[in-house]
Short mmCIF file of C-alpha atoms in Angstrom, two decimals:
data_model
loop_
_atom_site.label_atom_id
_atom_site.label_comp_id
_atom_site.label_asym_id
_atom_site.label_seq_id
_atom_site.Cartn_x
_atom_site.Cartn_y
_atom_site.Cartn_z
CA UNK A 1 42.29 34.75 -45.63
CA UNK A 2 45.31 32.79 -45.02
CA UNK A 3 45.13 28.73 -44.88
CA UNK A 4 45.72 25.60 -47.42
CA UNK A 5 42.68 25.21 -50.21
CA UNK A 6 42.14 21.31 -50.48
CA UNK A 7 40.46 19.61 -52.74
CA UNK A 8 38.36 16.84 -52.36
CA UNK A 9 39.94 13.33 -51.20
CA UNK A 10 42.44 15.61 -49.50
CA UNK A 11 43.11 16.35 -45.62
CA UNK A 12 45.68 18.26 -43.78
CA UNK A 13 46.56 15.18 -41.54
CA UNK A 14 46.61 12.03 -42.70
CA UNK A 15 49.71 10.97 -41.35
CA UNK A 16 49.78 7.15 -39.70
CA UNK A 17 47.11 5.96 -41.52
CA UNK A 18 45.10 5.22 -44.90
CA UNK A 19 42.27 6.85 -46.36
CA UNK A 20 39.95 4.62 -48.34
CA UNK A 21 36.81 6.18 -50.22
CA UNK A 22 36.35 8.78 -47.22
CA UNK A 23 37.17 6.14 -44.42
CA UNK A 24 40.61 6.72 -42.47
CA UNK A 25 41.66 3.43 -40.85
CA UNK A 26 45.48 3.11 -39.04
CA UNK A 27 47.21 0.65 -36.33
CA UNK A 28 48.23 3.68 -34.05
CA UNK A 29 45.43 4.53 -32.78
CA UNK A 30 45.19 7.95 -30.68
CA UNK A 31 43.97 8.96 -27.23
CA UNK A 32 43.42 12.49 -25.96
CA UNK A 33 42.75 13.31 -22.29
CA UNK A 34 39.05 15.33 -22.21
CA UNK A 35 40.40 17.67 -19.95
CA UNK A 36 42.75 20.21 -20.68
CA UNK A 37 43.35 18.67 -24.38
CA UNK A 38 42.71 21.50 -26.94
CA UNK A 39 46.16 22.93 -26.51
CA UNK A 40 47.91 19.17 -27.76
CA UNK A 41 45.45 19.29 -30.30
CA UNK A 42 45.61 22.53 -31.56
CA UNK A 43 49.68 21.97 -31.70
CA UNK A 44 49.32 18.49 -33.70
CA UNK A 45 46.71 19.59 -36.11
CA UNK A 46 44.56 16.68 -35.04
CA UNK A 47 40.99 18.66 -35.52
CA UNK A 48 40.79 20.71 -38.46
CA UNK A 49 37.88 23.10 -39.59
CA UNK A 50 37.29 23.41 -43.18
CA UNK A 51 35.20 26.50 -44.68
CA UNK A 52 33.46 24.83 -47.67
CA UNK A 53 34.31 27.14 -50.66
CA UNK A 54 32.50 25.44 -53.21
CA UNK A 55 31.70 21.86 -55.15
CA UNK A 56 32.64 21.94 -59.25
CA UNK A 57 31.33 19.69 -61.83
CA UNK A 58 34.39 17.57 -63.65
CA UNK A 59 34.70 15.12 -66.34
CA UNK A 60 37.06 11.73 -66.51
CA UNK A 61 35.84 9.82 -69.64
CA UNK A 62 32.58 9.05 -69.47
CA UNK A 63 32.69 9.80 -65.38
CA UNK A 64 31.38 13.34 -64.23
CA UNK A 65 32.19 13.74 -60.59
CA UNK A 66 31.47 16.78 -58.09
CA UNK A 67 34.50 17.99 -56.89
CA UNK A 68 34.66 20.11 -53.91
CA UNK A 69 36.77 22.74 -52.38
CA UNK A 70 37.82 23.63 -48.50
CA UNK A 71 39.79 26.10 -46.82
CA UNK A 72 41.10 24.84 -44.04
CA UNK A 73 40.50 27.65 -40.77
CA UNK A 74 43.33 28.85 -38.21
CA UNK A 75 41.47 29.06 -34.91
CA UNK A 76 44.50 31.95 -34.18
CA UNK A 77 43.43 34.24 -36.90
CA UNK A 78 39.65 34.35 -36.97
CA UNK A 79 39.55 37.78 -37.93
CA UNK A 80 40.90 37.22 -41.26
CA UNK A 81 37.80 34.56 -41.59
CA UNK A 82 35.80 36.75 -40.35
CA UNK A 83 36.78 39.54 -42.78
CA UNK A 84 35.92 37.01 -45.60
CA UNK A 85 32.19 35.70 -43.77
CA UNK A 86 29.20 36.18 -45.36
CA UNK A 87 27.24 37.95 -42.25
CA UNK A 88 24.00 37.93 -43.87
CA UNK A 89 24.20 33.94 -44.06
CA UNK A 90 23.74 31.47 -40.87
CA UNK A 91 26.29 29.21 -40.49
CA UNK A 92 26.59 25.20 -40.53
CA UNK A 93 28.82 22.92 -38.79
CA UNK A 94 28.73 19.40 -40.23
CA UNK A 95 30.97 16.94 -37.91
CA UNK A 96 31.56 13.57 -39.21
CA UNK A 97 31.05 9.75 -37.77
CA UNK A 98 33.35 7.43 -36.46
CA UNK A 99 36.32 6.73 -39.40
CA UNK A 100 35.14 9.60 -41.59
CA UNK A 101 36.35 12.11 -43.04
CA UNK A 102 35.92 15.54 -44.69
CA UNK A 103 35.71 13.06 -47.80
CA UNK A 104 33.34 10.94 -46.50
CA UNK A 105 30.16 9.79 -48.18
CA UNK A 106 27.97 11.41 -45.89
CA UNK A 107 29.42 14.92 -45.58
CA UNK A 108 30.16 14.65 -49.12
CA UNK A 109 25.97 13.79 -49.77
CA UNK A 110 25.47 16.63 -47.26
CA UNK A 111 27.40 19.21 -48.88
CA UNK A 112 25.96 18.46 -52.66
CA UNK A 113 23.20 19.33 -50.84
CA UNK A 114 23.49 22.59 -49.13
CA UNK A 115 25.80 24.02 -51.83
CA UNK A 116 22.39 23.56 -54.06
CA UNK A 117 20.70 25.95 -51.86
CA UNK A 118 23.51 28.84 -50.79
CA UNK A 119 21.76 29.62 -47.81
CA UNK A 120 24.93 28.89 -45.43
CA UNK A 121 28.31 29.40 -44.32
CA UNK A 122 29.26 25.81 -43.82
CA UNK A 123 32.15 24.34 -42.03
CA UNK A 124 33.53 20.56 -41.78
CA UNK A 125 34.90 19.45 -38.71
CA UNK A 126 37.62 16.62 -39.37
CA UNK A 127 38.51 14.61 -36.67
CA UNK A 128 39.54 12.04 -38.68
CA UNK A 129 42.82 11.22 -36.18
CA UNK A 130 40.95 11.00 -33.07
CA UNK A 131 37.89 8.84 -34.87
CA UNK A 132 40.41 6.58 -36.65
CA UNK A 133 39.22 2.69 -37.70
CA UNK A 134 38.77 -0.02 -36.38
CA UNK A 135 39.28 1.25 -33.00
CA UNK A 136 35.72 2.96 -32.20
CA UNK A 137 36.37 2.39 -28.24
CA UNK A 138 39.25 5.09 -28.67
CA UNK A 139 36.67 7.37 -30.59
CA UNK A 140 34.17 7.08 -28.39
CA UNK A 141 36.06 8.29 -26.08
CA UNK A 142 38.29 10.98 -27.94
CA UNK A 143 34.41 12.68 -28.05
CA UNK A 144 34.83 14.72 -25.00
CA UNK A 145 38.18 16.77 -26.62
CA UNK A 146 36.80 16.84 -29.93
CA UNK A 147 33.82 18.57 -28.83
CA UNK A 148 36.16 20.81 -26.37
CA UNK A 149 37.67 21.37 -29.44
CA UNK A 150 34.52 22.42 -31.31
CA UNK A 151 33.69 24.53 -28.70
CA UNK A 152 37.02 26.81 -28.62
CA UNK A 153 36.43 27.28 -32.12
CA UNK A 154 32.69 28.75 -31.60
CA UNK A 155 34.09 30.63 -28.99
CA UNK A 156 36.83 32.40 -31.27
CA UNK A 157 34.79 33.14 -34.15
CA UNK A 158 31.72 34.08 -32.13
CA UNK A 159 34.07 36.76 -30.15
CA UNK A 160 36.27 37.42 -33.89
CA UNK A 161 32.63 38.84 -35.10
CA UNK A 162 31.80 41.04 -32.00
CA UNK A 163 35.59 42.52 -32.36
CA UNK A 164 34.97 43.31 -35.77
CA UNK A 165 35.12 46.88 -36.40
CA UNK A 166 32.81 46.69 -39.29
CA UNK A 167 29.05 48.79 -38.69
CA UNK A 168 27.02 45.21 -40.38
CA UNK A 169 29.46 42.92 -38.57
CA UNK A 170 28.64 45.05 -34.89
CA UNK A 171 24.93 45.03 -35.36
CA UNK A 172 24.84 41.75 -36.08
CA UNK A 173 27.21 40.50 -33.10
CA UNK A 174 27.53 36.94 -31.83
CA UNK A 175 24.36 36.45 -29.87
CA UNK A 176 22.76 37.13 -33.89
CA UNK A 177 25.79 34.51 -34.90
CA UNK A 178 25.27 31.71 -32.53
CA UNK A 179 21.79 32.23 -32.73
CA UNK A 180 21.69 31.19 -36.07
CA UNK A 181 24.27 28.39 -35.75
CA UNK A 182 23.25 24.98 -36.70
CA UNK A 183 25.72 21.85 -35.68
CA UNK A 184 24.77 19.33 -37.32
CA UNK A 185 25.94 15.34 -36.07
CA UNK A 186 26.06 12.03 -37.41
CA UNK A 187 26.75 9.01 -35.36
CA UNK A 188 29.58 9.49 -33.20
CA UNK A 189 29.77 13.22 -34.58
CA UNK A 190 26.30 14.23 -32.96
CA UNK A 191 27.75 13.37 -29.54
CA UNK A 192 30.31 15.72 -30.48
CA UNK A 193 27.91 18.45 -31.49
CA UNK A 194 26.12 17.97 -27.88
CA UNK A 195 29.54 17.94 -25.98
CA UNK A 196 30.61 21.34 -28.29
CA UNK A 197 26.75 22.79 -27.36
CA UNK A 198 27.53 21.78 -23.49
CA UNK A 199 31.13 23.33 -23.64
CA UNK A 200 30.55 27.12 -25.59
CA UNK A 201 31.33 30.05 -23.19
CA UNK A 202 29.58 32.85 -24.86
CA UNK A 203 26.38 32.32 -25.25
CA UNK A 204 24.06 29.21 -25.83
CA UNK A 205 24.37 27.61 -29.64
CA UNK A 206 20.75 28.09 -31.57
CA UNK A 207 20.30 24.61 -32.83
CA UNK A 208 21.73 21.06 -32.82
CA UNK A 209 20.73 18.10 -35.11
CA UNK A 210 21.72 14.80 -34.48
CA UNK A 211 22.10 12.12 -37.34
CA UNK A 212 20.74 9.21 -35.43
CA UNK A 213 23.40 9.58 -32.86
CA UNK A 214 25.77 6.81 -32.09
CA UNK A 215 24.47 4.10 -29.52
CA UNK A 216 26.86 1.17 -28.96
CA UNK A 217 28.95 1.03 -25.90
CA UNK A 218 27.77 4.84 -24.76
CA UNK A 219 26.55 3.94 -21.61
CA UNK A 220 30.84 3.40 -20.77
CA UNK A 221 30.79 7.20 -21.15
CA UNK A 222 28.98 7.30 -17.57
CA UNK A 223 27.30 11.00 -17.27
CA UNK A 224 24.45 12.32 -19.70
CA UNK A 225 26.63 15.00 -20.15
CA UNK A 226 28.77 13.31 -22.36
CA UNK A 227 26.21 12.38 -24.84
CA UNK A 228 24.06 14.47 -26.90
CA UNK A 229 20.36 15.97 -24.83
CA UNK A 230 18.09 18.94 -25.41
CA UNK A 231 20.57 21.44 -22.35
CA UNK A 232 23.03 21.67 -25.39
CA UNK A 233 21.42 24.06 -27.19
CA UNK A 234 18.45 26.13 -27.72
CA UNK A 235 16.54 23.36 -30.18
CA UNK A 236 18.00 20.14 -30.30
CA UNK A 237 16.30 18.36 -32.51
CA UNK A 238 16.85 13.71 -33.43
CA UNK A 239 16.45 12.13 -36.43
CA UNK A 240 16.36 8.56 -35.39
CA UNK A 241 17.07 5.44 -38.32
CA UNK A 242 18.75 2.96 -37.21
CA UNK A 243 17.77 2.82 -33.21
CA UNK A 244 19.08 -0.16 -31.03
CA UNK A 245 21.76 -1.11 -33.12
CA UNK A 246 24.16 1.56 -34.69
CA UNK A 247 21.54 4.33 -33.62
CA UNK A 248 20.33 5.32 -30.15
CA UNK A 249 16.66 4.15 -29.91
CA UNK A 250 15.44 6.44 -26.76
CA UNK A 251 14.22 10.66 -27.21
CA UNK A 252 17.42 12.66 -26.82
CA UNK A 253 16.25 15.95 -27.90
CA UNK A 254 13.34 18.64 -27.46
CA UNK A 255 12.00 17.29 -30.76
CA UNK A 256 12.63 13.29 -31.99
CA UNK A 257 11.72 12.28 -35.17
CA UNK A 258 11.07 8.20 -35.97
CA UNK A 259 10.91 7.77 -39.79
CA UNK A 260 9.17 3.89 -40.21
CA UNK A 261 9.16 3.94 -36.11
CA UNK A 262 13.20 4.80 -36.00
CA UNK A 263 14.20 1.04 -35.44
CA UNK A 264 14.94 -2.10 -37.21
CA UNK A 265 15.52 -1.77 -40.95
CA UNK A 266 14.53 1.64 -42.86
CA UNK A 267 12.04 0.78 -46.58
CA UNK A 268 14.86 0.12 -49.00
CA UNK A 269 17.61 -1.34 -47.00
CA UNK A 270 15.77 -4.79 -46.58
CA UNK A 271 17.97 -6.42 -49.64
CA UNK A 272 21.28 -4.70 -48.99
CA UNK A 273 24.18 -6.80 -47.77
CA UNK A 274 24.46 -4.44 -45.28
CA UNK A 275 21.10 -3.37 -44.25
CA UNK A 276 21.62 -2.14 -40.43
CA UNK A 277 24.47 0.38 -42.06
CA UNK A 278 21.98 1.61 -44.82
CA UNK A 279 19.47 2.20 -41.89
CA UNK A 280 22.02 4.14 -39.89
CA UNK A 281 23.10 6.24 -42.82
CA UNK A 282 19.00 7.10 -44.14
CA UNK A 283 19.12 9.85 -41.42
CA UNK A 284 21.89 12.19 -42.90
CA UNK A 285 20.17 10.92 -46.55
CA UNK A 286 17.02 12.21 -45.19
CA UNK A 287 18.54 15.09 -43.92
CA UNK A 288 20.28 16.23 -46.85
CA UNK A 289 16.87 15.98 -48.54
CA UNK A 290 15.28 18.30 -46.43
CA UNK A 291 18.23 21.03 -47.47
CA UNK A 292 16.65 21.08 -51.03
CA UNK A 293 13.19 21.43 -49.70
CA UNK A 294 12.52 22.60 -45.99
CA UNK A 295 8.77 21.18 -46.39
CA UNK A 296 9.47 17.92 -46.96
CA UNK A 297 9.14 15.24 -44.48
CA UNK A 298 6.11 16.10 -42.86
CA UNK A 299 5.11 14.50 -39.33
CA UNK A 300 2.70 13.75 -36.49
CA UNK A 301 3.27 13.85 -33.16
CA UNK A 302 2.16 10.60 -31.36
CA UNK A 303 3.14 8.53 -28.15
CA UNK A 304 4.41 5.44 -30.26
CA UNK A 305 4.92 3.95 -33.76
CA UNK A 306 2.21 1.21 -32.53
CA UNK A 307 -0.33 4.20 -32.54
CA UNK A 308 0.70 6.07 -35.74
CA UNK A 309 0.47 2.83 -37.44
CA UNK A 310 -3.02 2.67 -36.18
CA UNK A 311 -3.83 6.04 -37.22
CA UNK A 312 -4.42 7.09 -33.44
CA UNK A 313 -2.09 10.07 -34.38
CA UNK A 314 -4.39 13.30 -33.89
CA UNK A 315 -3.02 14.84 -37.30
CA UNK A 316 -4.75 18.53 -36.44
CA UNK A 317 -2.61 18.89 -32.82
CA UNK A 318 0.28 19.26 -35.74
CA UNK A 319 -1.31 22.80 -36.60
CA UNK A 320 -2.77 23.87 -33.49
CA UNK A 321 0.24 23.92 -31.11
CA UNK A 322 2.91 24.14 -33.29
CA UNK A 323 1.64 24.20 -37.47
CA UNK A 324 3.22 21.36 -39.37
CA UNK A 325 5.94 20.15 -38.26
CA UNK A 326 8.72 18.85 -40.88
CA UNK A 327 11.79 16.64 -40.19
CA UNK A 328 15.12 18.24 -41.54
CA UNK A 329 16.07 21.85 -41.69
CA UNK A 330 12.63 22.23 -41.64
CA UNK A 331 12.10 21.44 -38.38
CA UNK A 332 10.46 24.35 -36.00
CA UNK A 333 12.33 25.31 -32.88
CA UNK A 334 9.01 25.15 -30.92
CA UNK A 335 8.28 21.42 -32.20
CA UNK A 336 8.52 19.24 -28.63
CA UNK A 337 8.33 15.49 -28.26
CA UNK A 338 7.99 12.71 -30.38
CA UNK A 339 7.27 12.60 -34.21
CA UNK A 340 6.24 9.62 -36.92
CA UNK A 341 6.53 9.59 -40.36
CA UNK A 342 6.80 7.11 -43.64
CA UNK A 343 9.04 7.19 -46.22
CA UNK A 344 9.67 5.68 -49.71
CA UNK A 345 12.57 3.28 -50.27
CA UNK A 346 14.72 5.28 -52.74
CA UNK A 347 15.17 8.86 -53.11
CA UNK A 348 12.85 11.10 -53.16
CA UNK A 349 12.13 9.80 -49.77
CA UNK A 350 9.76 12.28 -48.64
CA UNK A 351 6.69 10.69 -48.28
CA UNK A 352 3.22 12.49 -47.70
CA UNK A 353 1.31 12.01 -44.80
#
């Protein structure tokens, strides 16, 4: 399989700007037409995909540090990643927030996580050029060719695996593939996921998460069609943590989780200096906690916060129409509506019920 292997803190296009701990900030900020854009992209090597090899333990001094490895993906010669795919795994699609990177601190917490389990191929979208600090008006609305972008490259690898001339590979196929494909969003990146979802020509994606999914200044984008809803894929499911302010506060999804009611400021972040931030990033904390344990998290379905507070919550309607239902991975595909939970304040944050 042909591409560059990178190693963590490193990106194949960081040209016109500076990357600081996992955040790429420049002054030339870039805008990309949502219609008819993958071709510019796909010439300036503004969206990569990075297969995540692997994440080594190293040593400076007293320091240990996890260091990870990528290969980065040519959409033009799936078939060589294909020939390399583990077809008895799902695959997982993290894409990043606004001035992220593939180095950033949540896919790097995400990643720790997953590569503890092995149970997925995983890939890293970096859109790091198009989602480029301080300018989040441009990156809001470079989220329509991103997720074009997103889509082409579902669309190549899903049809790479039905050309494959291998017996597994053909009776697997890519209904089997995107099936068990699982985008998973934060912030501005879940509106990407949803806009990918939308865009996918062969079939309909299996599941979408989305990291409490960006909120300010959406409602410029116009249509629901350029934000993230339950039509983009088979289960969509919403971890909400930071709703109203950084977060969207209103159901976007067939299921909608609300840890500590999904708004205002998550158990922990209280004395931070920066405690709406810490809010927005518990989701993809959370969520990288459910990797290690799918039954973590567990929730009740209920109308409001007000009621679950109250204990109004009918805890047994959790096993008689859909069995417990966990936030995370966890989460079943049949779960619909809205879900309350508690957590702790620091990590293990999984709280009983």
């Amino acid at each position: 399989m042909n591409g560059p292997v990178l190693g963590e803190g490193q990106s194949l296009t960081q040209r016109g700007g500076v990357n600081i701990g996992g955040f790429f900030f420049t002054l030339f900020p870039k805008l990309v037409s949502p219609n008819g854009s993958s071709r510019s992209i796909k010439e300036d090597n503004i969206v990569n995909f990075h297969l995540f090899l692997s994440e080594q333990a190293t040593s400076r001094g007293r320091s240990r540090q996890n260091r990870k490895k990528y290969k980065t993906l040519d959409p033009k010669k799936m078939d060589e990643y294909v020939a390399s795919f583990n077809i008895s795994l799902p695959t997982m699609i993290f894409v990043h927030g606004f001035q992220e990177t593939n180095n950033a601190i949540a896919i790097n917490g995400l990643l720790s996580a997953v590569s503890r389990s092995g149970r997925w191929n995983v890939v890293v979208v970096d859109w790091h050029q198009l989602s480029a600090g301080p300018w989040y008006p441009w990156a809001l609305y470079n989220i329509q060719a991103t997720g074009r972008f997103v889509a082409n490259f579902i669309d190549s690898l899903g049809t790479a695996i039905e050309e494959q001339s291998y017996n597994e590979v053909r009776r697997r196929g890519r209904s089997d593939f995107l099936e068990n494909l699982h985008i998973v969003g934060f912030s501005l990146g879940a509106h990407v996921a949803g806009i990918a979802g939308h865009h996918v020509t062969i079939g309909k994606v299996g599941r979408i998460t989305g990291l409490d999914p960006a909120y300010p200044l959406v409602e410029l984008l116009g249509s629901k069609n350029n934000l993230l809803d339950e039509s983009d894929a088979q289960f969509v499911d919403v971890i909400h943590t930071g709703g109203g302010v950084f977060g969207t506060p209103y159901k976007m999804g067939h299921a909608d989780f609300f840890p500590n009611g999904g708004r205002g400021v998550q158990p922990g972040c209280e004395s931070l200096p920066f405690p709406h931030i810490c809010s927005h990033w518990r989701a993809w904390r959370f969520f990288a906690e459910s990797l290690l344990d799918e039954r973590s998290f567990e929730s009740l379905p209920c109308d409001s916060w007000e009621k679950f507070k109250r204990g109004d919550c009918d805890s047994s309607m959790n096993d008689a129409v859909n069995g417990t239902v966990y936030m995370g991975v966890g989460a079943r595909n049949t779960a619909r509506g809205r879900y309350y939970l508690r957590t702790y304040p620091t990590p293990p944050f999984s709280m009983p019920l």
